[in-house]
Amino acid sequence: MRFDTKIAIIVRTDLADWQKLNVTAFLASGLAHATDEIVGKPYEDASGNAYLPMFREPVLVHGADAPALARARARALSRSLPTALFTEDLFRTGNEDDNRAAVRAVEADALNLVGLGIYGPRSQVDKVTKGLKLHG
């Protein structure tokens, strides 16, 4: 099935593996709030156990260096796409309030990005991620 929308996560390639996974999880949690339609319905197994709903479409994870992440952020914002971000400063904070304060303290062009999550029309997300390779 081909969706009209796309979910993309871009992670800086020089991070430790645990950081890449952590950043990806945080960004995905942010994108889950992009629209009401991004998440599907809850699951249930044959024994009647309930499970949480997940994204209704695949998530493509790309790798990038710092300059490519900055370009992707600028492209996403210029297209008004729902965007989640994770900066290097967030590895040193311990709570949500400090996370927001760490981002707010830095001008957009000076953010030390380690990851982005982007959601929107397929063609627009493809333009944002153009030239980036899938992670792995």
Tab-separated table of C-alpha atoms in Angstrom:
chain	number	residue	atom	x	y	z
A	1	MET	CA	0.000	0.000	0.000
A	2	ARG	CA	1.316	3.456	-0.883
A	3	PHE	CA	0.353	6.299	1.432
A	4	ASP	CA	-0.147	9.918	0.369
A	5	THR	CA	1.797	10.965	3.463
A	6	LYS	CA	5.212	10.012	4.766
A	7	ILE	CA	6.925	9.728	8.145
A	8	ALA	CA	10.675	10.326	8.112
A	9	ILE	CA	13.193	10.426	10.910
A	10	ILE	CA	16.700	11.726	10.319
A	11	VAL	CA	19.409	10.847	12.828
A	12	ARG	CA	22.963	12.185	12.937
A	13	THR	CA	25.268	9.362	11.929
A	14	ASP	CA	28.085	10.070	14.409
A	15	LEU	CA	25.988	9.263	17.495
A	16	ALA	CA	26.455	6.177	19.643
A	17	ASP	CA	23.961	3.411	18.854
A	18	TRP	CA	22.030	3.940	22.105
A	19	GLN	CA	21.729	7.648	21.266
A	20	LYS	CA	20.419	6.931	17.757
A	21	LEU	CA	17.762	4.622	19.161
A	22	ASN	CA	16.835	7.056	21.936
A	23	VAL	CA	16.569	9.997	19.533
A	24	THR	CA	14.470	7.940	17.101
A	25	ALA	CA	12.063	6.940	19.870
A	26	PHE	CA	11.662	10.497	21.149
A	27	LEU	CA	11.124	11.907	17.651
A	28	ALA	CA	8.546	9.218	16.839
A	29	SER	CA	6.651	10.073	20.007
A	30	GLY	CA	6.502	13.699	18.889
A	31	LEU	CA	5.302	12.833	15.406
A	32	ALA	CA	2.508	10.709	16.872
A	33	HIS	CA	0.806	14.027	17.642
A	34	ALA	CA	1.128	15.527	14.146
A	35	THR	CA	-2.485	14.680	13.202
A	36	ASP	CA	-5.261	12.463	14.458
A	37	GLU	CA	-4.869	10.238	11.376
A	38	ILE	CA	-1.170	9.382	11.824
A	39	VAL	CA	-1.898	6.685	14.416
A	40	GLY	CA	-4.094	3.675	13.662
A	41	LYS	CA	-6.412	1.722	15.907
A	42	PRO	CA	-5.506	-0.360	18.980
A	43	TYR	CA	-4.515	-4.007	18.589
A	44	GLU	CA	-5.870	-7.073	20.322
A	45	ASP	CA	-4.563	-10.631	20.282
A	46	ALA	CA	-6.709	-13.767	20.145
A	47	SER	CA	-6.540	-14.040	23.958
A	48	GLY	CA	-8.208	-10.649	24.362
A	49	ASN	CA	-5.095	-8.725	25.458
A	50	ALA	CA	-5.175	-5.098	24.353
A	51	TYR	CA	-2.178	-3.288	22.837
A	52	LEU	CA	-1.599	0.352	22.009
A	53	PRO	CA	-2.139	1.728	18.524
A	54	MET	CA	0.866	2.511	16.337
A	55	PHE	CA	1.581	4.603	13.252
A	56	ARG	CA	-0.584	3.523	10.355
A	57	GLU	CA	2.297	3.749	7.874
A	58	PRO	CA	6.002	2.851	7.772
A	59	VAL	CA	8.639	5.094	9.327
A	60	LEU	CA	11.719	5.676	7.177
A	61	VAL	CA	14.874	6.373	9.178
A	62	HIS	CA	17.661	8.266	7.418
A	63	GLY	CA	21.212	9.030	8.490
A	64	ALA	CA	22.817	12.439	8.028
A	65	ASP	CA	25.733	14.568	9.120
A	66	ALA	CA	25.201	17.876	10.949
A	67	PRO	CA	25.079	20.111	7.822
A	68	ALA	CA	22.544	17.792	6.144
A	69	LEU	CA	20.370	17.854	9.278
A	70	ALA	CA	20.434	21.659	9.261
A	71	ARG	CA	19.415	21.715	5.575
A	72	ALA	CA	16.595	19.246	6.237
A	73	ARG	CA	15.310	21.373	9.139
A	74	ALA	CA	15.277	24.478	6.957
A	75	ARG	CA	13.506	22.610	4.140
A	76	ALA	CA	10.885	21.163	6.499
A	77	LEU	CA	10.147	24.518	8.126
A	78	SER	CA	9.979	26.307	4.758
A	79	ARG	CA	7.259	23.822	3.765
A	80	SER	CA	5.442	24.177	7.111
A	81	LEU	CA	5.699	20.431	7.728
A	82	PRO	CA	5.092	19.112	11.247
A	83	THR	CA	8.613	18.691	12.618
A	84	ALA	CA	10.029	17.231	15.822
A	85	LEU	CA	13.617	17.955	16.804
A	86	PHE	CA	16.231	16.622	19.174
A	87	THR	CA	19.356	18.619	19.959
A	88	GLU	CA	22.588	17.480	21.545
A	89	ASP	CA	21.766	19.586	24.609
A	90	LEU	CA	18.836	17.270	25.389
A	91	PHE	CA	21.253	14.455	26.264
A	92	ARG	CA	22.269	16.555	29.291
A	93	THR	CA	18.835	17.514	30.600
A	94	GLY	CA	16.756	15.412	32.894
A	95	ASN	CA	13.188	16.529	32.369
A	96	GLU	CA	10.702	17.965	29.937
A	97	ASP	CA	10.870	21.551	31.216
A	98	ASP	CA	14.650	21.645	30.905
A	99	ASN	CA	14.384	20.139	27.409
A	100	ARG	CA	12.123	22.936	26.207
A	101	ALA	CA	14.318	25.559	27.890
A	102	ALA	CA	17.440	24.141	26.214
A	103	VAL	CA	15.847	24.430	22.772
A	104	ARG	CA	14.368	27.872	23.460
A	105	ALA	CA	17.786	29.216	24.519
A	106	VAL	CA	19.341	28.675	21.054
A	107	GLU	CA	18.619	30.521	17.795
A	108	ALA	CA	17.312	28.227	15.050
A	109	ASP	CA	20.432	28.336	12.877
A	110	ALA	CA	22.655	27.552	15.893
A	111	LEU	CA	20.747	24.469	17.111
A	112	ASN	CA	23.094	21.502	17.465
A	113	LEU	CA	20.721	19.009	15.869
A	114	VAL	CA	21.090	15.278	16.352
A	115	GLY	CA	17.715	14.318	14.914
A	116	LEU	CA	14.557	15.427	13.159
A	117	GLY	CA	11.151	13.845	12.684
A	118	ILE	CA	9.055	15.010	9.745
A	119	TYR	CA	5.530	14.213	8.630
A	120	GLY	CA	3.533	15.410	5.682
A	121	PRO	CA	2.607	14.871	2.063
A	122	ARG	CA	4.891	12.288	0.473
A	123	SER	CA	6.203	14.654	-2.198
A	124	GLN	CA	7.102	17.324	0.359
A	125	VAL	CA	8.851	14.926	2.750
A	126	ASP	CA	10.753	13.477	-0.222
A	127	LYS	CA	12.040	16.987	-1.024
A	128	VAL	CA	13.183	17.447	2.585
A	129	THR	CA	15.034	14.109	2.652
A	130	LYS	CA	16.414	14.330	-0.897
A	131	GLY	CA	19.988	13.087	-1.003
A	132	LEU	CA	19.847	11.354	2.392
A	133	LYS	CA	20.458	7.633	2.651
A	134	LEU	CA	18.336	5.294	4.706
A	135	HIS	CA	20.014	4.526	8.011
A	136	GLY	CA	21.763	1.230	8.280
